[in-house]
Each structure stands twice: as structure tokens, then as C-alpha cells.
Amino acid sequence: MQTIDPRNAISIRGLTKTYANGFQALKGIDLDVKENDFFALLGPNGAGKSTIIGIISTLVRASSGTIQVFGQNVATHVYETKLSLGIVPQEINFSQFEKVGDIVITQAGYYGLRGELAKQRAEKYLRKLDLWEKRDNRSRMLSGGMKRRLMIARALVHEPRLLILDEPTAGVDIELRRSMWEFLQELNRNGTTIILTTHYLEEAESLCRNIAIINQGQIVENTSMRKLLDKLARQTLIFDTCDELKTLPAFNDSDIQCNAIDSHSFEVSLSTSRDINGLYATLSDQGVLIKGMRNKTNRLEELFLSSLKS
Amino acid sequence: MQANHIYIAFETILIKEVRRFTRIWLQTLVPPAITIGLYFLIFGNLIGGRIGQMGGYNYVDFIVPGLIMMAVIQNAYANVSSSFFSNKFQRCIEEILVSPVPNYIILLGFVAGGMARGVAVGLIVTAMSFFFTSLHIEHVFLTLLVVLLTSMVFSLAGFINALYANTFDDISIIPTFVLTPLIYLGGVFYSIELLPSFGQWISALNPVLYMVNTFRYGILGTSDVNIVWALFMLVVFSAGLFAVALYLLRKGTGLRQ
């Protein structure tokens, strides 16, 4: 078993969980998340992500293993570890009949904050998440995206050092998702460690520095985002042209394969280890004017699927 | 958790509970007032006039303490069982479970909420009784003590019911099939002196009898049971149910997987 660095935000060792119905959700998880990291925990449905979060938050009891939050065991230092934690669950779990402001202020009370301080904190985070105008509305009147933001505001009201978000942008429209990304990045820059589970791999690639992939209760990949992306052997780039393509560009290189898509676009497949400056030079020489370029598939998506298969 | 943080957490749960039952006052405060008011009118005034004396008092005077206690019991129980189960059902109980609030504060907070509703309904019903009779409270301190202890016992029972409940049906079974018979056979409407000796012996096993009679003693100064013994039982019931509820909460029954 690996030694534990007490500076880690989270250290998990030998974590297993078998539910009452016999389903083994976790089969010996070892995981470290460094302080101030922006960490992605990815995996297909039922892989064990929410079980890990449930055990960290004490809603689920581990069958065996230990979890330390900032060097303190969650089983023995309940108060200290819970004070450091903010949890944003996957499912909406606030009262549908209470007012938005009351939900956040009440949560502050559970952490020993009262009166003006609780109100100030509630205002601060409701404003940051664009919910201040809705503070007197019943929570059931909020849209799906607003409900998710309310759960983030509620999780932040005691200003935890570690924020865990279980699919926070599920069902949230693109514009709102981007604004939530910016907010989370700002939080992380200000020192909050963030652990994120998500199905949007683009989200993990954009936000997270380190990543673990879990499948069938086991960690199958645990590395930095950069190293993981470097594992991709080939990439396919799509080029959009300014003018109609009469003939497909020719590349005198066996590593490069080129295929037409339509009259104004084509795709080029090549090794990830090489630079793409030469492609532009070749295209310029052949008089092909490029309007835009993009990856054909999400790179992380390819790696995610190959990790699960292997 | 620091002492002042513990107090703030307790206060937060209590305020949330009071806010809940006052927000839905049409469902929580008005129905018992109407029901008990009808009891006062029909059993107290209309039928009670023909019954005459019970235990040395006019019938309406005799049943008023029992009816007040019935309202306290039913509402203290219903408040905690329905509120805690709703929290479980909507999963908002997770808000508290992930926070550093100790289990005993969670329990005390919900129980205090149940007691608050029990006492609030008791006061409303007491105020209504003045339309039908003039109450004079013989032992004020004892009366208050019994109301508080009784509402605590049934709030704790409601909490345990909610822990085990998986559906809304599960929180209506106990009030319908256990609480109501215990209350009706607990000397609310009659003195157990009217029963044959075997009936009196069976009634002596009913804890509600002691609560109703101690409360009646507090108001009227008369009782079918030994007051000291009744108070002792109330304290033992409160302590026992608190211990059971806390044990279940620590074990995570119905809450943690």
C-alpha cells in the first residue's frame, strides 16, 4: 500500500464497498488528490464514482479501507473533515418547498454560521451564481440549471477547502455550462481543491489537470491530463477550405492519410508525436487556403474508451 | 464541534421545523383545532349535558384535559414522522448528514420541532376550550411539565417511525392502528373507575392513560393514577426512546447505505 502524503486533499487507500444486495461497487481503490488540484474522476454509469463520493461524505459506509481529507481520517475526525468538505450531489436534494435564500442560510447554520455572517455568505454565493434575484422564490420554481447552481452555492456557504461535484453540469445548457466552468476555475485559482465527475469529457479536458478513470470499481487510469493525452497515438484533424476542393491535397508521407469529407472540407490523420506546421506548408504550396481546423473526435473520449476496453 | 456551533446547528434545525409547520398552518394547526372543537361541541356540550358528572366534574370539564392531550400527542408525533420522512424522501436530509452536526443534535432538533407543534396545537385547543367551559389550572408547573414530556415521548416515537419508514403509508400505519386506539382507550372520554377490574388492569398497561391522567390532575386536581409513578414513567419513556432513536441514527438505519 502506498504511503500517504498528509498534504494531499484526499488520500484513499484500499477502499472497498459491497452493498447489502451483494453488488461490489468498489474493489480496492487507491487514489490521491493533491491540494489545490482540479481533478477529474471519470467512468461509465455504475463504475463507482458516486459510491466514492458517498463514502467521502459519510452517506455511504465503506466495507474496508480508509479515506483521509487533508491528512485526517474521515471516520475518526468527523467534524474537521466535514468542515473541509463541500459536496454537490448528482441528484437534486434540497426541499422543493423552501425559499432559495433560506436553503443556503439554513445550510450555513449546520456549519455553525448564523445571523449576519450566514446572510452575507448566502448573498455572496447566490450573487456569484446568478441566483440572488431568485432568493425569495420557492426552489421548485427554479429551472434545472438554477437548481444545480443552487446546490453549488449551498455547498460553498461554509467556504470548504475541498469541493466535490458529482456531474454538476448534467442537463445544463452550453452557455450556462461555460459560465459554471469559469466560476469553478476562479474558485480553484483562489485555492479550493476541486474534484469533478462528469460525462462531458470536453469538460474534464478543459478544466482538470489530473484525472482518474474508474471502471467496474477499479481505477484503470490515474495520471495527469497531459500525460494521458500524450498516450493518444494518432489524431485526425478536419480542415475547412475557403474555396471548393478540385482535388484532394497530396502529402508525400506514409504517416499522413488524407480523405475528402465534402467539397469544402477534408480530414488528415497523422501521429500525435509530430508537429502539424508541415501540413500547413504543404497545403499552402498546393494553393489550398484553410479557413478553419478542428479535431475530429474529442481526444479524451478516445482515450477514455480505450482505457475502458483495456 | 464547538459548543456555540452545536447550539447554532440545533437552533437552525428547530427554526426550519417551526417554519415548516407554520408555513403549512392550514394542514398542521387548523385541522386539530376544528376536530377538537367538534369534540368539545358534540361530546362536551350536546351529549355531555345528558351524561352528567364524570369523576366528580361536569363531563365537558372532565374531557377537556384529555382532548388537549390527544391533540398534543397526535401533532407531536405527526410533525416529526412526516417532516423527517419528507426529508428522507426528498433526500434533503443529506444536507444535514454531510454537515458536521452531531447525531444527537439532529435528533434533538427534530424532537424540539415536534414538541413546538405539540405545544402550539395544545395552546390553540386550550384557547378553544374557553368557548365551552371555564378552565382553572390547579397545578400550572405540573401541567406544563406533562405537556412537554408527553410531546417529547411522541416526537421521539415519530422520529423512530420515520427512520424505518420507506413509504408515506409507513408513517400512517402507527397513528391509525396504534396511537388512536391507545388514546381513545387511555381515559380521554371516561374514568377507568367505570371499567370492570380486568378492564382497569388492561388500561394500566396503556402509557397514554398516565399522560392523560397526570395532565388532568394538573388542571382539575383529580386523577385515576399515581402522579409520581406516572411522571417517572414519562421520564423513563423519554430516556428509553431517546436512546433507541440515537442508536438507530448512529447505525444509519434508513439513512446511510
Coordinates of C-alpha atoms in Angstrom, one line a residue:
Chain A
M1 CA 0.0 0.0 0.0
Q2 CA 1.3 3.5 -0.9
T3 CA 2.3 5.9 1.8
I4 CA 0.1 8.9 2.4
D5 CA 1.2 12.4 2.0
P6 CA -0.7 14.5 4.7
R7 CA -0.6 17.5 2.3
N8 CA -3.0 15.7 0.0
A9 CA -6.5 17.0 -0.2
I10 CA -7.7 13.4 -0.4
S11 CA -5.9 10.1 0.1
I12 CA -7.9 6.9 -0.4
R13 CA -6.4 3.5 0.5
G14 CA -7.8 0.0 -0.1
L15 CA -11.4 1.3 -0.4
T16 CA -14.0 -1.4 -1.0
K17 CA -17.7 -1.3 -0.8
T18 CA -20.1 -4.2 -1.1
Y19 CA -23.8 -3.2 -0.9
A20 CA -26.4 -5.2 1.0
N21 CA -27.6 -6.8 -2.2
G22 CA -24.1 -8.3 -2.8
F23 CA -23.1 -5.8 -5.5
Q24 CA -19.4 -5.0 -5.2
A25 CA -19.2 -1.3 -6.2
L26 CA -15.6 -0.7 -5.2
K27 CA -12.8 -3.3 -5.4
G28 CA -9.8 -1.7 -3.6
I29 CA -9.4 1.9 -4.6
D30 CA -6.1 3.8 -4.0
L31 CA -6.3 7.4 -5.0
D32 CA -4.5 10.7 -4.1
V33 CA -5.7 14.2 -5.0
K34 CA -3.2 16.9 -4.3
E35 CA -4.2 20.2 -2.6
N36 CA -5.4 22.9 -5.0
D37 CA -5.7 20.3 -7.8
F38 CA -8.6 20.3 -10.3
F39 CA -9.2 16.6 -10.6
A40 CA -11.5 14.6 -12.8
L41 CA -12.9 11.3 -11.8
L42 CA -14.3 9.7 -14.9
G43 CA -16.1 6.4 -15.5
P44 CA -19.2 4.9 -17.1
N45 CA -22.5 4.7 -15.3
G46 CA -22.3 2.3 -12.3
A47 CA -18.5 2.4 -12.3
G48 CA -18.3 3.5 -8.6
K49 CA -17.8 7.3 -8.8
S50 CA -20.8 8.2 -6.7
T51 CA -20.0 5.5 -4.2
I52 CA -16.6 7.0 -3.6
I53 CA -18.2 10.4 -3.2
G54 CA -20.9 8.9 -0.9
I55 CA -18.2 7.3 1.3
I56 CA -16.2 10.6 1.5
S57 CA -19.4 12.5 2.5
T58 CA -20.3 9.6 5.0
L59 CA -23.6 8.9 3.3
V60 CA -22.3 5.5 2.3
R61 CA -20.3 3.3 4.7
A62 CA -17.1 1.7 3.4
S63 CA -16.7 -2.1 3.7
S64 CA -13.0 -1.6 4.2
G65 CA -10.2 0.9 3.6
T66 CA -9.5 4.4 4.7
I67 CA -10.1 8.0 3.5
Q68 CA -8.1 11.0 4.7
V69 CA -9.1 14.5 3.9
F70 CA -6.2 16.9 4.4
G71 CA -4.4 14.3 6.5
Q72 CA -7.4 13.5 8.8
N73 CA -9.3 10.3 8.7
V74 CA -13.0 10.8 7.8
A75 CA -14.0 8.0 10.2
T76 CA -12.3 9.4 13.3
H77 CA -12.1 13.2 12.6
V78 CA -15.7 13.6 11.5
Y79 CA -16.1 17.3 12.5
E80 CA -12.8 18.5 11.0
T81 CA -13.1 16.6 7.7
K82 CA -16.7 17.6 7.2
L83 CA -15.8 21.2 7.8
S84 CA -13.3 21.0 4.9
L85 CA -15.7 19.4 2.5
G86 CA -18.4 20.8 0.2
I87 CA -20.5 18.3 -1.7
V88 CA -22.6 18.9 -4.8
P89 CA -24.5 15.7 -5.4
Q90 CA -25.8 14.4 -8.7
E91 CA -29.5 14.4 -7.7
I92 CA -31.3 17.5 -6.5
N93 CA -31.5 17.1 -2.7
F94 CA -33.0 20.3 -1.3
S95 CA -36.5 20.9 -0.1
Q96 CA -38.7 21.9 -3.1
F97 CA -40.9 24.0 -0.8
E98 CA -38.3 26.3 0.8
K99 CA -37.1 29.6 -0.5
V100 CA -33.8 29.7 -2.3
G101 CA -32.2 32.1 0.3
D102 CA -33.5 30.0 3.2
I103 CA -31.9 26.9 1.8
V104 CA -28.4 28.4 1.7
I105 CA -28.8 30.2 5.1
T106 CA -30.0 27.0 6.7
Q107 CA -27.0 25.1 5.4
A108 CA -24.8 27.8 6.9
G109 CA -26.4 27.1 10.3
Y110 CA -25.4 23.5 10.1
Y111 CA -21.8 24.6 10.0
G112 CA -22.2 26.9 12.9
L113 CA -22.7 30.2 10.9
R114 CA -25.6 32.3 12.0
G115 CA -27.2 35.7 11.6
E116 CA -25.4 38.4 9.5
L117 CA -22.5 36.1 8.6
A118 CA -24.8 33.4 7.2
K119 CA -26.7 36.0 5.3
Q120 CA -23.5 37.6 3.9
R121 CA -22.2 34.3 2.7
A122 CA -25.5 33.3 1.2
E123 CA -25.7 36.7 -0.7
K124 CA -22.0 36.3 -1.8
Y125 CA -22.5 32.9 -3.4
L126 CA -26.1 33.4 -4.7
R127 CA -24.8 36.6 -6.4
K128 CA -21.8 34.7 -7.9
L129 CA -24.1 32.0 -9.2
D130 CA -26.7 34.5 -10.6
L131 CA -29.4 33.4 -8.1
W132 CA -29.6 36.5 -5.9
E133 CA -32.7 37.7 -7.7
K134 CA -34.4 34.4 -7.0
R135 CA -33.6 34.4 -3.3
D136 CA -37.3 34.8 -2.3
N137 CA -38.6 32.2 -4.8
R138 CA -39.6 28.7 -3.8
S139 CA -36.9 26.3 -5.0
R140 CA -39.3 24.2 -7.0
M141 CA -39.9 27.3 -9.3
L142 CA -36.2 27.2 -10.4
S143 CA -35.1 25.8 -13.8
G144 CA -32.9 22.7 -13.8
G145 CA -29.7 24.7 -14.3
M146 CA -30.7 27.1 -11.5
K147 CA -31.2 24.1 -9.2
R148 CA -27.7 22.8 -9.9
R149 CA -26.3 26.3 -9.2
L150 CA -28.2 26.5 -6.0
M151 CA -26.6 23.2 -4.9
I152 CA -23.2 24.7 -5.6
A153 CA -24.0 27.9 -3.7
R154 CA -25.2 25.7 -0.8
A155 CA -22.0 23.6 -0.8
L156 CA -19.8 26.7 -0.8
V157 CA -21.6 28.6 2.0
H158 CA -19.1 27.4 4.7
E159 CA -16.2 28.0 2.2
P160 CA -14.7 24.5 2.2
R161 CA -11.1 23.8 1.1
L162 CA -12.3 20.8 -1.0
L163 CA -15.3 20.9 -3.3
I164 CA -16.6 17.7 -4.8
L165 CA -19.0 18.0 -7.7
D166 CA -20.9 14.9 -8.9
E167 CA -21.8 15.7 -12.5
P168 CA -22.6 19.3 -11.8
T169 CA -23.4 20.3 -15.4
A170 CA -25.7 17.4 -16.3
G171 CA -28.6 18.8 -18.2
V172 CA -27.3 22.3 -18.2
D173 CA -27.3 24.3 -21.4
I174 CA -24.0 25.2 -23.1
E175 CA -23.9 28.9 -22.1
L176 CA -24.6 28.1 -18.5
R177 CA -22.1 25.3 -18.5
R178 CA -19.4 27.7 -19.7
S179 CA -20.2 30.2 -17.0
M180 CA -20.1 27.4 -14.4
W181 CA -16.7 26.4 -15.8
E182 CA -15.4 29.9 -15.4
F183 CA -16.8 30.1 -11.8
L184 CA -15.1 26.7 -10.9
Q185 CA -11.8 27.8 -12.4
E186 CA -11.9 31.0 -10.4
L187 CA -12.6 29.0 -7.2
N188 CA -9.7 26.7 -8.0
R189 CA -7.4 29.7 -8.7
N190 CA -8.4 31.0 -5.3
G191 CA -7.2 27.9 -3.6
T192 CA -10.1 25.5 -3.5
T193 CA -9.3 21.9 -4.4
I194 CA -11.9 20.6 -6.8
I195 CA -12.9 17.0 -7.7
L196 CA -15.3 16.7 -10.6
T197 CA -17.1 13.7 -12.0
T198 CA -18.6 14.3 -15.4
H199 CA -19.9 12.6 -18.5
Y200 CA -18.8 15.6 -20.6
L201 CA -15.2 14.6 -21.5
E202 CA -14.7 18.0 -23.0
E203 CA -15.4 19.5 -19.6
A204 CA -12.8 17.3 -17.9
E205 CA -10.2 18.1 -20.6
S206 CA -10.9 21.8 -20.4
L207 CA -10.9 22.1 -16.6
C208 CA -8.9 19.4 -15.0
R209 CA -5.1 19.0 -14.5
N210 CA -5.2 15.4 -13.3
I211 CA -7.5 12.5 -14.0
A212 CA -8.5 9.1 -12.8
I213 CA -10.7 6.7 -14.8
I214 CA -12.7 4.2 -12.8
N215 CA -14.4 1.1 -14.3
Q216 CA -16.2 -1.7 -12.5
G217 CA -15.0 -0.5 -9.1
Q218 CA -11.3 -0.2 -10.0
I219 CA -9.0 2.6 -11.1
V220 CA -7.9 1.8 -14.6
E221 CA -6.0 5.1 -15.2
N222 CA -4.6 7.7 -12.8
T223 CA -2.3 10.3 -14.3
S224 CA -2.1 13.9 -15.4
M225 CA -4.3 15.1 -18.2
R226 CA -1.2 16.0 -20.3
K227 CA 0.3 12.5 -19.9
L228 CA -3.0 10.9 -20.7
L229 CA -3.5 12.9 -23.9
D230 CA 0.1 12.1 -24.9
K231 CA -0.9 8.5 -24.9
L232 CA -3.0 9.0 -28.0
A233 CA -1.1 7.6 -30.9
R234 CA -2.9 9.2 -33.8
Q235 CA -5.2 12.2 -34.2
T236 CA -7.5 13.2 -37.0
L237 CA -7.8 16.8 -38.0
I238 CA -10.6 18.3 -40.1
F239 CA -9.7 21.2 -42.4
D240 CA -12.3 23.6 -43.8
T241 CA -11.2 25.3 -47.0
C242 CA -12.0 28.8 -48.3
D243 CA -12.5 27.5 -51.9
E244 CA -14.1 24.4 -53.4
L245 CA -11.7 21.5 -53.5
K246 CA -11.0 20.4 -57.1
T247 CA -8.5 17.6 -56.0
L248 CA -7.5 16.3 -52.6
P249 CA -4.2 17.7 -51.3
A250 CA -1.3 15.3 -51.7
F251 CA 1.2 14.5 -48.8
N252 CA 4.3 12.6 -49.7
D253 CA 4.5 11.0 -46.3
S254 CA 3.3 7.5 -45.5
D255 CA 2.3 8.6 -41.9
I256 CA -0.3 11.0 -43.3
Q257 CA -3.6 9.9 -44.6
C258 CA -6.0 12.3 -46.3
N259 CA -9.7 11.8 -47.1
A260 CA -12.3 14.1 -48.6
I261 CA -15.4 14.9 -46.5
D262 CA -17.2 17.2 -48.9
S263 CA -16.5 19.9 -51.4
H264 CA -15.1 22.3 -48.8
S265 CA -13.6 20.0 -46.2
F266 CA -11.2 17.1 -45.8
E267 CA -9.6 15.2 -42.9
V268 CA -6.0 14.4 -42.2
S269 CA -4.9 11.5 -39.9
L270 CA -1.3 11.6 -38.5
S271 CA 0.7 10.6 -35.5
T272 CA 0.3 12.8 -32.4
S273 CA 4.1 12.8 -31.9
R274 CA 4.7 15.1 -34.8
D275 CA 4.0 18.7 -35.3
I276 CA 1.5 20.0 -37.8
N277 CA 3.3 23.0 -39.1
G278 CA 4.5 20.9 -42.1
L279 CA 0.8 20.3 -43.0
Y280 CA 0.2 24.0 -43.5
A281 CA 3.3 24.4 -45.5
T282 CA 2.3 21.6 -47.9
L283 CA -1.3 22.9 -48.2
S284 CA 0.0 26.4 -48.9
D285 CA 2.3 25.1 -51.6
Q286 CA -0.7 23.4 -53.3
G287 CA -2.7 26.6 -53.1
V288 CA -5.2 25.3 -50.6
L289 CA -6.5 28.2 -48.4
I290 CA -7.6 27.0 -44.9
K291 CA -10.5 28.6 -43.2
G292 CA -10.5 26.5 -40.0
M293 CA -9.3 23.4 -38.4
R294 CA -10.6 21.1 -35.5
N295 CA -10.1 17.7 -34.0
K296 CA -12.4 15.1 -35.5
T297 CA -13.2 13.5 -32.1
N298 CA -12.6 14.5 -28.5
R299 CA -9.2 13.2 -27.8
L300 CA -10.1 12.4 -24.2
E301 CA -13.1 10.5 -25.4
E302 CA -10.9 8.2 -27.5
L303 CA -8.5 7.6 -24.5
F304 CA -11.5 7.0 -22.2
L305 CA -13.0 4.4 -24.4
S306 CA -9.6 2.6 -24.9
S307 CA -8.9 2.7 -21.1
L308 CA -12.3 1.0 -20.5
K309 CA -11.7 -1.6 -23.2
S310 CA -8.2 -2.5 -21.9
Chain B
M1 CA -17.8 20.7 17.1
Q2 CA -17.6 23.8 19.3
A3 CA -20.4 24.4 21.8
N4 CA -21.7 27.6 20.2
H5 CA -21.7 25.9 16.7
I6 CA -23.6 23.0 18.2
Y7 CA -26.2 25.4 19.6
I8 CA -26.5 27.2 16.3
A9 CA -27.0 23.9 14.4
F10 CA -29.7 22.9 16.9
E11 CA -31.4 26.3 16.6
T12 CA -31.2 26.0 12.8
I13 CA -33.0 22.7 12.7
L14 CA -35.6 23.9 15.2
I15 CA -36.3 27.1 13.2
K16 CA -36.5 25.1 10.0
E17 CA -39.0 22.8 11.6
V18 CA -41.1 25.6 13.1
R19 CA -41.0 27.4 9.7
R20 CA -42.3 24.3 8.0
F21 CA -45.3 23.7 10.2
T22 CA -46.3 27.4 10.3
R23 CA -45.9 27.7 6.5
I24 CA -48.5 24.9 6.1
W25 CA -50.7 26.0 9.0
L26 CA -53.8 25.1 7.1
Q27 CA -52.6 21.4 7.3
T28 CA -50.9 21.5 10.7
L29 CA -52.7 24.0 13.1
V30 CA -56.2 24.4 11.8
P31 CA -57.4 20.7 11.4
P32 CA -56.7 19.8 15.1
A33 CA -58.5 22.9 16.2
I34 CA -61.6 22.1 14.1
T35 CA -61.6 18.4 15.2
I36 CA -61.1 19.1 18.9
G37 CA -63.6 21.9 18.7
L38 CA -66.2 19.5 17.3
Y39 CA -65.4 17.1 20.2
F40 CA -66.0 19.9 22.6
L41 CA -69.3 20.8 20.9
I42 CA -70.7 17.3 20.4
F43 CA -69.3 15.3 23.3
G44 CA -68.9 18.1 25.7
N45 CA -72.0 20.3 25.3
L46 CA -74.6 18.3 23.3
I47 CA -74.1 14.7 24.6
G48 CA -72.1 15.7 27.8
G49 CA -75.2 17.6 29.1
R50 CA -77.1 14.3 29.2
I51 CA -74.2 12.3 30.7
G52 CA -73.9 14.5 33.7
Q53 CA -70.9 14.1 36.1
M54 CA -67.7 12.1 35.4
G55 CA -65.1 11.7 38.2
G56 CA -66.9 14.4 40.1
Y57 CA -66.8 17.0 37.4
N58 CA -69.2 18.1 34.6
Y59 CA -68.5 15.9 31.6
V60 CA -67.2 18.8 29.4
D61 CA -64.7 19.7 32.2
F62 CA -63.6 16.1 32.5
I63 CA -62.9 15.6 28.8
V64 CA -61.1 18.9 28.1
P65 CA -57.7 17.9 29.6
G66 CA -57.9 14.6 27.7
L67 CA -58.8 16.2 24.4
I68 CA -56.0 18.8 24.8
M69 CA -53.6 15.9 25.5
M70 CA -54.9 14.0 22.5
A71 CA -54.1 17.0 20.2
V72 CA -50.6 17.3 21.7
I73 CA -49.9 13.6 21.2
Q74 CA -51.2 13.4 17.7
N75 CA -49.5 16.5 16.5
A76 CA -46.1 16.0 18.1
Y77 CA -46.0 12.5 16.6
A78 CA -47.2 13.6 13.2
N79 CA -44.8 16.6 12.9
V80 CA -41.7 14.6 13.4
S81 CA -42.7 11.5 11.4
S82 CA -43.9 13.4 8.4
S83 CA -41.2 16.1 8.5
F84 CA -38.3 13.6 8.9
F85 CA -39.7 11.2 6.4
S86 CA -40.2 14.0 3.9
N87 CA -36.6 15.0 4.4
K88 CA -35.6 11.4 3.7
F89 CA -38.0 11.1 0.7
Q90 CA -36.7 14.4 -0.9
R91 CA -33.2 13.4 0.1
C92 CA -32.7 16.8 1.8
I93 CA -31.8 15.0 5.0
E94 CA -28.4 14.6 3.2
E95 CA -27.9 18.4 3.8
I96 CA -27.6 17.7 7.5
L97 CA -25.9 14.3 7.2
V98 CA -22.9 15.6 5.2
S99 CA -22.5 18.5 7.6
P100 CA -20.7 18.2 11.0
V101 CA -23.9 18.3 13.0
P102 CA -23.7 15.5 15.7
N103 CA -26.4 12.9 15.6
Y104 CA -27.8 13.9 19.0
I105 CA -28.3 17.4 17.8
I106 CA -30.1 16.2 14.7
L107 CA -32.4 14.2 17.0
L108 CA -32.9 17.0 19.5
G109 CA -33.6 19.5 16.7
F110 CA -36.4 17.4 15.1
V111 CA -37.8 16.4 18.5
A112 CA -37.9 20.1 19.6
G113 CA -39.7 20.8 16.4
G114 CA -42.3 18.2 17.2
M115 CA -42.7 19.5 20.7
A116 CA -43.1 23.0 19.4
R117 CA -46.0 21.9 17.2
G118 CA -47.5 19.8 20.0
V119 CA -47.4 22.7 22.4
A120 CA -48.7 25.2 19.8
V121 CA -51.7 23.0 19.0
G122 CA -52.2 22.4 22.7
L123 CA -52.4 26.1 23.3
I124 CA -54.8 26.6 20.4
V125 CA -57.1 23.8 21.7
T126 CA -56.9 25.2 25.2
A127 CA -57.9 28.6 24.0
M128 CA -60.8 27.0 22.1
S129 CA -61.9 25.2 25.3
F130 CA -62.7 28.5 26.8
F131 CA -65.7 28.8 24.5
F132 CA -67.2 25.7 26.1
T133 CA -66.1 25.8 29.7
S134 CA -64.0 27.9 32.1
L135 CA -60.8 26.1 32.9
H136 CA -58.9 26.7 36.1
I137 CA -55.5 25.2 36.2
E138 CA -54.8 23.6 39.6
H139 CA -51.1 22.8 39.2
V140 CA -49.5 25.0 36.5
F141 CA -46.0 23.7 36.7
L142 CA -47.1 20.0 36.6
T143 CA -49.4 20.8 33.7
L144 CA -46.6 22.3 31.6
L145 CA -44.2 19.5 32.6
V146 CA -46.6 16.8 31.4
V147 CA -47.3 18.6 28.1
L148 CA -43.5 18.9 27.5
L149 CA -42.7 15.3 28.5
T150 CA -45.6 13.8 26.5
S151 CA -44.8 15.8 23.4
M152 CA -41.2 14.7 23.7
V153 CA -42.1 11.0 24.1
F154 CA -44.3 11.1 21.0
S155 CA -41.9 13.2 19.0
L156 CA -39.2 10.6 19.7
A157 CA -41.7 7.8 18.7
G158 CA -42.5 9.7 15.4
F159 CA -38.7 10.0 14.7
I160 CA -38.2 6.3 15.1
N161 CA -41.2 5.6 12.9
A162 CA -39.8 7.9 10.2
L163 CA -36.3 6.2 10.3
Y164 CA -37.9 2.9 9.5
A165 CA -40.4 4.2 7.0
N166 CA -39.9 3.6 3.3
T167 CA -43.2 5.0 2.0
F168 CA -45.7 7.6 3.2
D169 CA -48.0 4.6 4.1
D170 CA -45.5 3.5 6.7
I171 CA -45.9 6.7 8.6
S172 CA -49.7 6.5 8.8
I173 CA -49.9 2.9 10.0
I174 CA -48.7 3.5 13.6
P175 CA -51.0 6.6 14.2
T176 CA -54.0 4.7 12.7
F177 CA -53.6 1.3 14.3
V178 CA -51.6 2.0 17.5
L179 CA -51.9 5.7 18.5
T180 CA -55.6 6.2 18.0
P181 CA -56.7 3.1 20.0
L182 CA -54.2 3.9 22.8
I183 CA -55.6 7.5 23.0
Y184 CA -59.3 6.5 22.9
L185 CA -58.7 3.8 25.5
G186 CA -56.4 6.0 27.6
G187 CA -59.1 7.7 29.6
V188 CA -59.7 10.7 27.5
F189 CA -63.5 10.3 27.5
Y190 CA -64.1 8.3 30.7
S191 CA -62.7 7.5 34.1
I192 CA -61.3 4.0 34.3
E193 CA -63.3 3.6 37.5
L194 CA -66.2 2.8 35.2
L195 CA -64.4 -0.3 33.9
P196 CA -64.5 -3.7 35.5
S197 CA -61.4 -4.7 37.3
F198 CA -59.9 -6.6 34.3
G199 CA -60.5 -3.6 32.1
Q200 CA -58.8 -1.4 34.7
W201 CA -55.8 -3.8 34.7
I202 CA -55.6 -3.7 30.9
S203 CA -55.8 0.1 30.9
A204 CA -53.0 0.2 33.4
L205 CA -50.7 -1.1 30.6
N206 CA -51.6 1.9 28.4
P207 CA -48.9 4.6 28.7
V208 CA -51.4 7.2 27.4
L209 CA -53.6 6.7 30.4
Y210 CA -50.8 8.0 32.7
M211 CA -50.2 11.0 30.5
V212 CA -53.9 12.0 30.2
N213 CA -54.5 11.5 33.9
T214 CA -51.4 13.4 35.0
F215 CA -52.4 16.2 32.8
R216 CA -56.0 16.0 34.1
Y217 CA -54.6 16.2 37.6
G218 CA -52.6 19.3 36.7
I219 CA -55.8 21.0 35.5
L220 CA -58.6 19.6 37.6
G221 CA -56.7 18.2 40.6
T222 CA -58.1 14.7 40.2
S223 CA -56.6 11.5 38.7
D224 CA -57.1 7.8 38.3
V225 CA -53.4 7.0 38.6
N226 CA -50.5 7.7 40.9
I227 CA -48.9 11.0 39.7
V228 CA -45.4 10.3 40.9
W229 CA -45.4 6.9 39.2
A230 CA -46.8 8.5 36.0
L231 CA -44.1 11.2 35.9
F232 CA -41.5 8.5 36.5
M233 CA -42.9 6.5 33.6
L234 CA -42.8 9.6 31.3
V235 CA -39.2 10.2 32.1
V236 CA -38.3 6.6 31.6
F237 CA -40.1 6.5 28.2
S238 CA -38.4 9.7 27.1
A239 CA -35.0 8.4 28.0
G240 CA -35.6 5.0 26.5
L241 CA -36.9 6.3 23.2
F242 CA -34.1 8.9 23.0
A243 CA -31.5 6.1 23.5
V244 CA -33.2 3.9 20.8
A245 CA -33.5 6.8 18.3
L246 CA -29.9 7.9 18.8
Y247 CA -28.7 4.3 18.4
L248 CA -30.6 3.9 15.1
L249 CA -29.3 7.3 13.9
R250 CA -25.7 6.3 14.7
K251 CA -26.3 3.0 13.0
G252 CA -27.6 4.8 9.9
T253 CA -30.9 2.9 9.9
G254 CA -32.9 4.1 6.9
L255 CA -30.3 6.8 6.1
R256 CA -26.9 5.5 5.3
Q257 CA -26.1 2.6 2.9

